[in-house]
């Protein structure tokens, strides 16, 4: 039996194997040395205990940086319960280390869809006061299956674009039952995490999985949002020819002036060696595109859900499939062409890599911690809506980051302040 039930905390965890913990502790130690802003906050929290008596459920990619956020919330006095936001991004050694540190965990790598849902349900059974979600699965289950429990939740924070789209849909139809902070939409999140984090880690995941050269290849990036900009920028830096596909004319213009070719997917499909979807949308690469792709084309997704490359279409197009190496699935088409699908279409940077660099997640998770505190402190006046992260929190994280790097910036003089505030020169 792959399940290990561990009862080291007040609650039993469900994880793969507690004996994996030593390597998890070392991974967490490594990232903690590269997350200076979170370290400053952790020191403050240890003293002030702002989350004492609160139980927080976190549904995030369970790897070392997230683990360090969980430990930071624990240092703030919270009881912390974690479950996964993706079955393939969970690192079993990190989860084991968290349990040894007193966090309750329900997750293992490669959970089936039923196990994945069961883990989320178990986390909710712990009756959290507040939550941190990544993609909306925790909030979704609360609203679909447990409305009475949802009404008792104080609120939460959402990490990613896709989760915020879902929350805004719930807000529009009046079904959202508690306040949620849109952490993704803070400047110190999307400008760095989505752009530079995804930009670097997607290539890390693809390169370590395929061990192929990027220079000289034609890379097709579907979606020129914040993630797509980063993925395209780093592809260019690695020496690739980059084609962008978009549905938004403004983003398409941006891509053109950033120096990329823009064309519809049907045309790009004939030219690409590597395809990366990062749209947050469904069926962006479909059967008609697969029908014209080159032999050996590589398909990967970096959007939140594994729906951007149509798996049913890939299955239907192929006469056979086999696993060639870890995270590379080969699909043989009737005419002899082979398409290679990475990490089952899950976020390639997390399912086939370690996710974003620690320095980047330092910013995102500092925003998470501060937004959670803000939400709890202001709960009385917050309605069941989606709230932007206050500018003071964005600026605090930006300033702490600069301080940790030893970088100073100029301050406005009084004359400059007056000038900027006046209309009569
Ligand atoms: N891999 C990661 O670590 C990671 C990190 C952050 C966000 N994400 C996820 O990546 C996805 C994109 O996030 P973002 O912040 O860049 O969002 P975004 O809204 O800034 O960009 C998405 C872009 O995709 C375009 N698009 C939509 N449908 C399309 C289609 N059919 N063809 C081509 N383009 C299309 C949109 O016009 C938009 O420009 C989301 O699912 C988000 O949750 C992943």
XYZ file of C-alpha atoms and ligand atoms in Angstrom:
469
model
C 0.000 0.000 0.000
C 1.437 3.327 -1.018
C -0.417 5.292 1.611
C 1.287 6.117 4.859
C -0.851 7.459 7.648
C 1.204 9.534 10.048
C -0.039 10.876 13.331
C 2.784 13.135 14.439
C 0.625 16.217 14.648
C -2.722 16.614 16.323
C -4.294 15.257 13.116
C -3.437 12.237 10.987
C -1.798 13.003 7.644
C -2.034 10.960 4.445
C 1.253 10.977 2.577
C 3.453 8.634 0.559
C 6.279 7.833 2.950
C 7.494 9.636 6.088
C 11.006 8.154 5.729
C 11.555 10.435 2.704
C 11.619 13.465 5.040
C 15.424 14.009 5.286
C 15.782 14.971 1.602
C 12.667 17.167 1.917
C 14.230 19.028 4.870
C 17.369 19.686 2.806
C 15.321 20.996 -0.145
C 13.398 23.342 2.159
C 16.643 24.527 3.770
C 18.089 25.337 0.327
C 15.133 27.478 -0.776
C 14.873 29.163 2.629
C 18.341 30.600 2.058
C 17.052 32.311 -1.104
C 13.790 33.744 0.214
C 14.973 36.804 2.149
C 11.660 38.691 2.228
C 9.783 35.724 3.634
C 12.590 35.340 6.179
C 12.123 38.934 7.365
C 8.365 38.317 7.697
C 8.941 34.990 9.453
C 11.099 36.693 12.082
C 8.371 39.319 12.653
C 5.668 36.645 12.818
C 7.588 34.499 15.305
C 7.572 37.464 17.682
C 4.009 38.735 17.104
C 2.178 35.406 16.501
C -0.475 37.094 14.290
C -2.079 33.778 13.284
C -2.279 32.231 16.752
C -5.426 30.126 17.072
C -6.129 30.136 13.317
C -6.272 27.022 11.143
C -5.182 27.645 7.546
C -5.726 25.200 4.659
C -3.346 25.560 1.713
C -3.977 23.961 -1.715
C -0.750 24.671 -3.594
C 1.969 22.948 -5.624
C 3.618 20.997 -2.827
C 7.316 21.590 -3.370
C 9.995 23.249 -1.264
C 9.078 26.927 -1.689
C 5.440 26.284 -0.835
C 6.579 24.228 2.112
C 8.517 27.232 3.360
C 5.357 29.359 3.138
C 3.529 26.708 5.192
C 6.310 26.815 7.794
C 6.196 30.626 7.825
C 2.463 30.549 8.589
C 3.146 27.982 11.268
C 5.809 30.249 12.742
C 3.073 32.924 12.858
C 1.107 30.661 15.204
C -1.262 29.000 12.715
C -2.182 25.360 12.504
C -1.490 24.523 8.852
C -3.121 21.870 6.676
C -1.886 21.289 3.103
C -3.158 19.463 0.033
C -1.983 19.562 -3.577
C -3.158 21.828 -6.393
C -1.819 19.374 -8.977
C -1.168 15.633 -8.585
C 2.094 15.711 -10.522
C 3.778 18.679 -8.844
C 3.720 17.120 -5.366
C 7.166 16.154 -4.071
C 6.731 13.320 -1.584
C 9.941 14.054 0.330
C 8.943 17.681 0.871
C 5.487 16.654 2.079
C 7.075 14.171 4.502
C 9.346 16.920 5.845
C 6.330 19.181 6.378
C 4.594 16.504 8.413
C 7.703 16.113 10.571
C 7.570 19.879 11.150
C 3.997 19.623 12.438
C 2.011 20.459 9.303
C -0.944 18.196 8.469
C -0.679 16.965 4.863
C -2.965 15.117 2.464
C -1.063 14.551 -0.782
C 1.142 12.243 -2.750
C 2.744 12.471 -6.155
C 0.665 10.933 -8.944
C -2.622 10.912 -7.024
C -5.520 9.667 -9.159
C -8.364 12.148 -9.763
C -10.356 10.400 -7.011
C -7.409 10.544 -4.574
C -6.765 14.181 -5.487
C -10.372 15.115 -4.614
C -10.249 12.987 -1.481
C -7.128 14.898 -0.318
C -8.895 18.235 -0.798
C -11.925 16.906 1.085
C -9.666 15.718 3.938
C -8.088 19.173 4.176
C -11.560 20.703 4.388
C -12.594 18.146 7.017
C -10.014 19.864 9.264
C -12.414 22.856 9.368
C -9.995 25.619 8.367
C -10.725 29.233 9.318
C -9.096 30.585 6.165
C -7.376 29.270 3.064
C -4.813 29.775 0.338
C -5.780 28.331 -3.051
C -3.968 27.921 -6.376
C -6.332 27.411 -9.290
C -9.570 27.324 -7.310
C -10.017 23.632 -6.513
C -10.314 24.171 -2.748
C -12.740 27.066 -3.103
C -14.608 25.149 -5.827
C -15.201 22.081 -3.638
C -16.334 24.272 -0.722
C -18.907 26.045 -2.859
C -20.114 23.010 -4.812
C -20.276 20.427 -2.040
C -20.059 22.214 1.306
C -21.917 25.554 1.212
C -22.689 25.437 4.943
C -18.988 25.071 5.726
C -18.116 27.744 3.138
C -20.286 30.279 4.989
C -18.110 29.813 8.083
C -14.797 30.425 6.222
C -13.314 33.829 7.044
C -11.746 34.188 3.598
C -8.686 33.378 1.600
C -6.102 34.211 -1.047
C -5.798 32.963 -4.649
C -2.410 32.460 -6.266
C -2.988 32.218 -10.008
C -4.696 33.781 -13.040
C -6.958 30.794 -13.682
C -8.172 30.714 -10.057
C -8.989 34.424 -10.162
C -10.965 33.993 -13.393
C -13.081 31.378 -11.600
C -13.515 33.572 -8.503
C -14.611 36.525 -10.640
C -17.166 34.282 -12.386
C -18.526 33.283 -8.946
C -18.537 36.937 -7.810
C -20.457 37.965 -10.961
C -23.198 35.409 -10.390
C -23.357 36.246 -6.659
C -22.331 32.762 -5.514
C -19.019 33.598 -3.802
C -19.507 33.023 -0.062
C -16.406 34.672 1.475
C -13.829 37.332 0.587
C -10.828 36.302 -1.524
C -7.645 38.271 -2.129
C -6.466 38.240 -5.769
C -2.771 37.753 -4.997
C -1.988 36.962 -8.643
C -3.027 40.467 -9.658
C -0.522 42.246 -7.386
C 2.330 43.877 -9.324
C 4.962 42.067 -7.263
C 3.292 38.778 -8.289
C 2.533 38.763 -11.997
C 5.365 40.994 -13.155
C 7.868 38.592 -11.600
C 6.289 35.176 -10.963
C 4.222 34.884 -14.149
C 6.789 36.582 -16.387
C 10.292 35.818 -15.104
C 9.387 32.760 -13.023
C 7.427 30.976 -15.739
C 9.874 32.233 -18.369
C 12.825 30.522 -16.709
C 11.221 27.464 -15.139
C 9.321 26.365 -18.251
C 12.618 26.139 -20.109
C 14.262 24.437 -17.161
C 11.482 21.798 -17.200
C 11.620 21.292 -20.969
C 15.404 21.194 -21.191
C 15.972 18.818 -18.284
C 13.238 16.509 -19.631
C 14.200 16.460 -23.311
C 17.938 17.205 -23.031
C 17.687 18.834 -26.479
C 19.128 22.068 -27.817
C 16.756 25.049 -28.024
C 18.870 27.293 -30.284
C 17.773 27.131 -33.907
C 14.430 25.527 -33.130
C 11.083 27.127 -33.922
C 9.151 27.579 -30.691
C 5.420 28.328 -30.806
C 4.058 30.052 -27.690
C 0.255 30.094 -27.444
C -0.830 33.104 -25.372
C 1.113 36.344 -24.915
C -0.046 37.198 -21.411
C 2.402 37.622 -18.535
C 3.515 33.989 -18.639
C 3.680 33.875 -22.429
C 5.832 37.008 -22.475
C 8.339 35.358 -20.157
C 8.381 32.042 -22.045
C 8.865 33.861 -25.374
C 11.572 36.182 -24.016
C 13.616 33.288 -22.636
C 13.120 31.208 -25.820
C 14.572 34.109 -27.797
C 17.462 34.336 -25.330
C 18.174 30.647 -25.850
C 18.449 31.230 -29.603
C 15.061 29.990 -30.788
C 12.895 31.461 -33.522
C 9.673 32.368 -31.685
C 6.138 32.396 -33.083
C 3.303 33.713 -30.883
C -0.366 32.818 -31.297
C -3.022 35.052 -29.701
C -6.717 35.837 -29.793
C -6.282 39.370 -28.388
C -5.256 41.972 -31.006
C -3.538 44.166 -28.384
C -1.357 41.307 -27.092
C -0.634 40.317 -30.692
C 0.632 43.839 -31.385
C 2.800 43.689 -28.273
C 4.301 40.397 -29.442
C 5.063 41.865 -32.869
C 6.854 44.879 -31.403
C 8.741 42.651 -28.984
C 10.184 41.070 -32.114
C 8.137 37.877 -32.490
C 6.186 36.486 -35.420
C 2.428 36.247 -34.933
C 0.124 33.882 -36.836
C -2.845 31.575 -36.237
C -2.178 28.187 -34.641
C -3.203 26.386 -37.846
C -0.271 28.010 -39.650
C 2.144 27.863 -36.709
C 1.369 24.145 -36.344
C 3.185 23.446 -39.603
C 6.312 25.322 -38.506
C 6.880 24.572 -34.823
C 9.425 22.203 -33.315
C 8.272 22.953 -29.747
C 4.772 24.117 -28.747
C 4.034 25.681 -25.352
C 0.495 26.613 -24.374
C 0.097 29.222 -21.642
C -3.350 30.713 -22.170
C -5.522 29.501 -19.271
C -7.929 28.383 -22.012
C -9.156 25.015 -23.249
C -8.299 23.050 -26.449
C -5.834 25.573 -27.808
C -3.988 22.779 -29.657
C -6.484 20.424 -31.278
C -6.758 17.602 -33.773
C -6.584 19.858 -36.864
C -3.299 21.284 -35.575
C -1.838 17.869 -34.720
C -2.738 16.726 -38.245
C -0.209 19.128 -39.799
C 2.595 19.141 -37.209
C 6.126 18.114 -38.120
C 7.511 14.715 -37.198
C 9.158 14.926 -33.733
C 7.201 17.996 -32.648
C 7.193 18.479 -28.866
C 4.042 19.621 -27.058
C 4.065 21.113 -23.577
C 1.683 23.136 -21.450
C 2.430 25.768 -18.806
C -1.140 26.955 -18.200
C -2.752 25.986 -14.916
C -4.869 23.036 -16.099
C -4.025 20.137 -18.400
C -6.714 21.119 -20.898
C -4.808 23.417 -23.262
C -3.493 20.608 -25.476
C -6.470 18.358 -26.205
C -5.593 14.946 -24.772
C -8.682 13.285 -26.297
C -7.606 14.617 -29.724
C -4.047 13.385 -29.212
C -5.340 9.944 -28.268
C -7.745 9.898 -31.220
C -5.055 11.026 -33.682
C -2.575 8.317 -32.694
C -2.369 4.631 -33.550
C -0.212 3.912 -30.517
C 1.486 5.573 -27.573
C 4.327 4.687 -25.295
C 6.351 6.279 -22.527
C 9.774 6.984 -23.955
C 11.295 8.398 -20.804
C 10.066 10.018 -17.661
C 7.634 12.810 -18.638
C 7.918 12.109 -22.397
C 4.976 10.325 -23.995
C 5.321 9.401 -27.669
C 2.207 9.393 -29.889
C 2.614 7.568 -33.214
C 0.330 8.924 -35.935
C -1.029 6.788 -38.798
C 1.356 8.395 -41.335
C 4.404 7.553 -39.207
C 4.923 11.004 -37.636
C 5.610 11.064 -33.932
C 4.438 13.761 -31.521
C 5.997 14.002 -28.075
C 3.828 15.166 -25.179
C 5.562 16.359 -22.018
C 4.346 15.723 -18.455
C 0.862 14.600 -19.574
C 0.078 18.215 -20.414
C 0.368 19.322 -16.763
C 2.303 22.517 -16.038
C 5.647 21.492 -17.458
C 7.698 23.674 -15.111
C 6.213 22.020 -12.036
C 5.412 18.503 -13.235
C 8.762 18.083 -15.002
C 10.804 20.516 -12.906
C 10.962 22.227 -9.537
C 8.786 25.210 -10.471
C 9.800 28.848 -10.263
C 13.109 29.980 -8.766
C 13.057 30.530 -5.008
C 13.849 34.257 -5.309
C 10.697 34.718 -7.409
C 8.446 32.691 -5.123
C 9.847 34.735 -2.232
C 7.828 37.651 -3.631
C 4.634 35.692 -4.387
C 4.578 33.969 -1.007
C 5.409 37.128 0.941
C 2.374 38.660 -0.759
C 0.360 35.573 0.209
C 1.353 35.813 3.878
C 0.704 39.566 4.114
C -2.577 39.353 2.152
C -3.824 36.573 4.415
C -3.080 38.686 7.505
C -4.735 41.707 5.888
C -7.842 39.675 5.090
C -8.094 38.320 8.644
C -7.447 41.720 10.237
C -10.075 43.426 8.042
C -12.584 40.586 7.954
C -15.358 42.600 9.606
C -15.597 45.070 6.737
C -14.831 42.707 3.817
C -17.740 41.354 1.744
C -17.837 38.067 -0.198
C -15.945 39.595 -3.123
C -12.628 39.354 -4.915
C -10.265 42.018 -3.502
C -7.074 43.417 -4.954
C -3.998 43.258 -2.755
C -3.623 46.735 -1.153
C -0.898 48.895 -2.684
C 0.885 49.152 0.704
C 1.452 45.387 0.692
C 2.790 45.443 -2.876
C 5.141 48.297 -1.951
C 6.219 46.660 1.304
C 7.257 43.488 -0.555
C 9.043 45.564 -3.228
C 10.910 47.586 -0.592
C 11.887 44.537 1.474
C 13.175 42.846 -1.668
C 15.348 45.847 -2.544
C 16.556 46.067 1.059
C 17.530 42.397 1.025
C 19.510 42.974 -2.183
C 21.190 46.086 -0.747
C 19.725 48.193 -3.584
C 18.757 51.792 -2.821
C 16.534 54.052 -4.918
C 15.927 57.791 -5.060
C 13.220 59.571 -3.051
C 11.062 62.397 -4.372
C 12.252 65.830 -3.277
C 9.594 68.159 -1.833
C 9.778 70.206 -5.006
C 9.176 67.082 -7.123
C 6.223 66.030 -4.972
C 4.670 69.497 -5.372
C 5.323 69.444 -9.125
C 3.688 66.067 -9.604
C 0.664 67.091 -7.522
C -0.010 70.404 -9.278
C -1.596 71.329 -12.589
C -0.539 75.014 -12.669
C 3.127 75.156 -13.527
N 3.285 27.453 -15.066
C 3.232 28.268 -14.029
O 4.005 28.153 -13.080
C 2.216 29.365 -14.032
C 2.476 30.551 -13.317
C 1.520 31.566 -13.338
C 0.341 31.373 -14.043
N 0.113 30.182 -14.700
C -1.101 29.923 -15.467
O -0.798 30.203 -16.835
C -1.977 30.625 -17.519
C -1.729 31.990 -18.149
O -1.481 32.947 -17.120
P -1.151 34.474 -17.473
O -0.917 35.141 -16.157
O -0.134 34.582 -18.541
O -2.589 34.925 -18.044
P -2.909 36.164 -18.983
O -4.369 36.381 -18.871
O -1.976 37.299 -18.693
O -2.557 35.621 -20.455
C -3.258 34.640 -21.136
C -3.178 35.008 -22.635
O -3.673 33.924 -23.413
C -4.409 34.485 -24.490
N -5.312 33.461 -25.019
C -6.508 33.031 -24.512
N -7.023 32.060 -25.303
C -6.139 31.879 -26.313
C -6.103 31.032 -27.465
N -7.100 30.171 -27.737
N -5.024 31.093 -28.288
C -4.020 31.971 -28.046
N -3.998 32.817 -26.993
C -5.044 32.768 -26.134
C -5.108 35.690 -23.872
O -5.517 36.617 -24.869
C -4.021 36.245 -22.971
O -3.208 37.208 -23.637
C -3.078 30.593 -16.476
O -3.711 29.338 -16.502
C -2.313 30.747 -15.176
O -3.049 30.277 -14.066
C 1.034 29.194 -14.723
